[in-house]
Amino acid sequence: AIATAMAVADRHMQMFPPAEQPWFWTESVFMFSLVELHRVTGEARYLDHVQAWVDHHIDVGYTIDQSDTCAPVAMAARLLAETGDPKYRQPYDDALLYLDAAARSNAGGLSHFGTFPLAATLWVDSLFMLGTVMTRWGELEDNQALFDDLALQFPVFSDELQADTGLYAHAWSWPMGDATLNWGRGNGWVSAAGYDYLRALVIRGQSDAQTEAALASQTAAIVSSQDGSGLWWIVLNHPGEGYLETSTTALFAYGLARGFRYGLLDAELVLPAIDAAMIALDDKIVADQDGLPVITDISGPTGPGELADYLAVPLEDDLGYGVGAVILA
């Protein structure tokens, strides 16, 4: 599995030079996967690639005004830890200013569009795009306030977005979204970010019973909604409609495995689902003309909408966040 992840990462790094990639969630998921791959392998080229990307944007300037542009800040935590270079603290300081300034719901949930002049709206994407930043910097800086804020965010998002089934809707208080639809990748963001946050708490000797309960309920629904192929549908509560999708499957495999590894999920419940997902993901890796691995069948960027909107999003290859999700898995 590590060899496969490395081969996938090496090709994507070669195809997509870091200085040409945006300061945005779409590429930050891939960069986050390289941070984890460096942690596992110790191979310098993975962190070098991340460093080149972050350095470029520090040099040319970046904006943090929404969840999607805050996501890259997570990578600066690893760079500061590895290099000690104080320039990597600046994105963190800017993110703290953003978190102070971002709009929130009445219950304190961070609005997806942060400092935009819009009414507060909660999107499940934010739990990963902001949550990963807060978890990784909270660990590095021993910043309990960031963990306390996450201990607020997950229950607030769950109160507004989690159905009785355990699955999450895409958005709350967004006029173009259908709150009864359970978008697959969105639920993947919740599982991946939630179990990484709980992992950090386990290491700190802490716990969050509310978030554990919400994620346990989601996990039961994830396992029960897995298709016989090992994949998951892009809209989880409309199986058989639309398509089975790679990034959803990879994020579930990663999130559930992280939950299991840190003693939060039972092996009998999740290991068969993870194993089936990994076998299915192997089939989504195809060779290009040079024999190098390409990740296929990734749904494009997706905003909240009606069922037809989700089903109309095309499947593509080589999208950075889908590649990153598979590497994480």
PDB file of N, CA, C and O in Angstrom, residues 58 62 73 76 80 85-95 137 140-141:
ATOM      1  N   ILE A  58       3.827  32.057  -0.025  1.00  0.00           N
ATOM      2  CA  ILE A  58       4.325  33.069   0.916  1.00  0.00           C
ATOM      3  C   ILE A  58       5.013  34.189   0.155  1.00  0.00           C
ATOM      4  O   ILE A  58       4.850  35.380   0.467  1.00  0.00           O
ATOM      5  N   TYR A  62      -0.988  35.428  -0.442  1.00  0.00           N
ATOM      6  CA  TYR A  62      -2.152  34.538  -0.410  1.00  0.00           C
ATOM      7  C   TYR A  62      -3.263  35.253   0.338  1.00  0.00           C
ATOM      8  O   TYR A  62      -3.040  36.250   1.043  1.00  0.00           O
ATOM      9  N   VAL A  73      -3.145  26.179   5.281  1.00  0.00           N
ATOM     10  CA  VAL A  73      -2.357  26.539   6.461  1.00  0.00           C
ATOM     11  C   VAL A  73      -1.937  25.292   7.253  1.00  0.00           C
ATOM     12  O   VAL A  73      -0.933  25.321   7.966  1.00  0.00           O
ATOM     13  N   ALA A  76       1.706  24.322   6.761  1.00  0.00           N
ATOM     14  CA  ALA A  76       2.739  25.149   7.381  1.00  0.00           C
ATOM     15  C   ALA A  76       3.124  24.616   8.754  1.00  0.00           C
ATOM     16  O   ALA A  76       4.256  24.822   9.205  1.00  0.00           O
ATOM     17  N   LEU A  80       6.990  24.107   9.788  1.00  0.00           N
ATOM     18  CA  LEU A  80       7.607  24.754  10.943  1.00  0.00           C
ATOM     19  C   LEU A  80       8.239  23.717  11.860  1.00  0.00           C
ATOM     20  O   LEU A  80       9.368  23.897  12.347  1.00  0.00           O
ATOM     21  N   ASP A  85      11.864  27.173  10.650  1.00  0.00           N
ATOM     22  CA  ASP A  85      11.886  28.495  10.005  1.00  0.00           C
ATOM     23  C   ASP A  85      10.658  29.291  10.440  1.00  0.00           C
ATOM     24  O   ASP A  85       9.525  28.874  10.175  1.00  0.00           O
ATOM     25  N   PRO A  86      10.850  30.439  11.086  1.00  0.00           N
ATOM     26  CA  PRO A  86       9.698  31.183  11.618  1.00  0.00           C
ATOM     27  C   PRO A  86       8.751  31.722  10.548  1.00  0.00           C
ATOM     28  O   PRO A  86       7.634  32.118  10.879  1.00  0.00           O
ATOM     29  N   LYS A  87       9.178  31.734   9.280  1.00  0.00           N
ATOM     30  CA  LYS A  87       8.262  32.248   8.257  1.00  0.00           C
ATOM     31  C   LYS A  87       7.002  31.394   8.139  1.00  0.00           C
ATOM     32  O   LYS A  87       5.959  31.872   7.686  1.00  0.00           O
ATOM     33  N   TYR A  88       7.081  30.116   8.589  1.00  0.00           N
ATOM     34  CA  TYR A  88       5.915  29.249   8.489  1.00  0.00           C
ATOM     35  C   TYR A  88       4.901  29.505   9.600  1.00  0.00           C
ATOM     36  O   TYR A  88       3.814  28.928   9.586  1.00  0.00           O
ATOM     37  N   ARG A  89       5.246  30.365  10.535  1.00  0.00           N
ATOM     38  CA  ARG A  89       4.279  30.760  11.553  1.00  0.00           C
ATOM     39  C   ARG A  89       3.312  31.830  11.027  1.00  0.00           C
ATOM     40  O   ARG A  89       2.209  31.994  11.553  1.00  0.00           O
ATOM     41  N   GLN A  90       3.716  32.565   9.979  1.00  0.00           N
ATOM     42  CA  GLN A  90       2.865  33.643   9.477  1.00  0.00           C
ATOM     43  C   GLN A  90       1.514  33.129   8.972  1.00  0.00           C
ATOM     44  O   GLN A  90       0.469  33.728   9.301  1.00  0.00           O
ATOM     45  N   PRO A  91       1.461  32.046   8.187  1.00  0.00           N
ATOM     46  CA  PRO A  91       0.138  31.544   7.794  1.00  0.00           C
ATOM     47  C   PRO A  91      -0.737  31.165   8.996  1.00  0.00           C
ATOM     48  O   PRO A  91      -1.963  31.354   8.963  1.00  0.00           O
ATOM     49  N   TYR A  92      -0.114  30.631  10.043  1.00  0.00           N
ATOM     50  CA  TYR A  92      -0.852  30.297  11.266  1.00  0.00           C
ATOM     51  C   TYR A  92      -1.409  31.558  11.919  1.00  0.00           C
ATOM     52  O   TYR A  92      -2.590  31.601  12.293  1.00  0.00           O
ATOM     53  N   ASP A  93      -0.581  32.585  12.043  1.00  0.00           N
ATOM     54  CA  ASP A  93      -1.052  33.839  12.630  1.00  0.00           C
ATOM     55  C   ASP A  93      -2.200  34.422  11.801  1.00  0.00           C
ATOM     56  O   ASP A  93      -3.177  34.944  12.356  1.00  0.00           O
ATOM     57  N   ASP A  94      -2.075  34.333  10.484  1.00  0.00           N
ATOM     58  CA  ASP A  94      -3.141  34.832   9.616  1.00  0.00           C
ATOM     59  C   ASP A  94      -4.409  34.002   9.773  1.00  0.00           C
ATOM     60  O   ASP A  94      -5.530  34.546   9.736  1.00  0.00           O
ATOM     61  N   ALA A  95      -4.249  32.698   9.957  1.00  0.00           N
ATOM     62  CA  ALA A  95      -5.417  31.836  10.156  1.00  0.00           C
ATOM     63  C   ALA A  95      -6.118  32.161  11.475  1.00  0.00           C
ATOM     64  O   ALA A  95      -7.352  32.129  11.551  1.00  0.00           O
ATOM     65  N   TRP A 137      -2.280  22.482  13.990  1.00  0.00           N
ATOM     66  CA  TRP A 137      -1.640  23.590  14.712  1.00  0.00           C
ATOM     67  C   TRP A 137      -1.908  23.501  16.206  1.00  0.00           C
ATOM     68  O   TRP A 137      -1.055  23.879  17.019  1.00  0.00           O
ATOM     69  N   LEU A 140       0.781  21.172  17.371  1.00  0.00           N
ATOM     70  CA  LEU A 140       2.125  21.734  17.324  1.00  0.00           C
ATOM     71  C   LEU A 140       2.330  22.797  18.394  1.00  0.00           C
ATOM     72  O   LEU A 140       3.376  22.840  19.056  1.00  0.00           O
ATOM     73  N   GLU A 141       1.336  23.651  18.582  1.00  0.00           N
ATOM     74  CA  GLU A 141       1.455  24.781  19.499  1.00  0.00           C
ATOM     75  C   GLU A 141       0.907  24.475  20.890  1.00  0.00           C
ATOM     76  O   GLU A 141       0.933  25.350  21.756  1.00  0.00           O
TER      77      GLU A 141
END
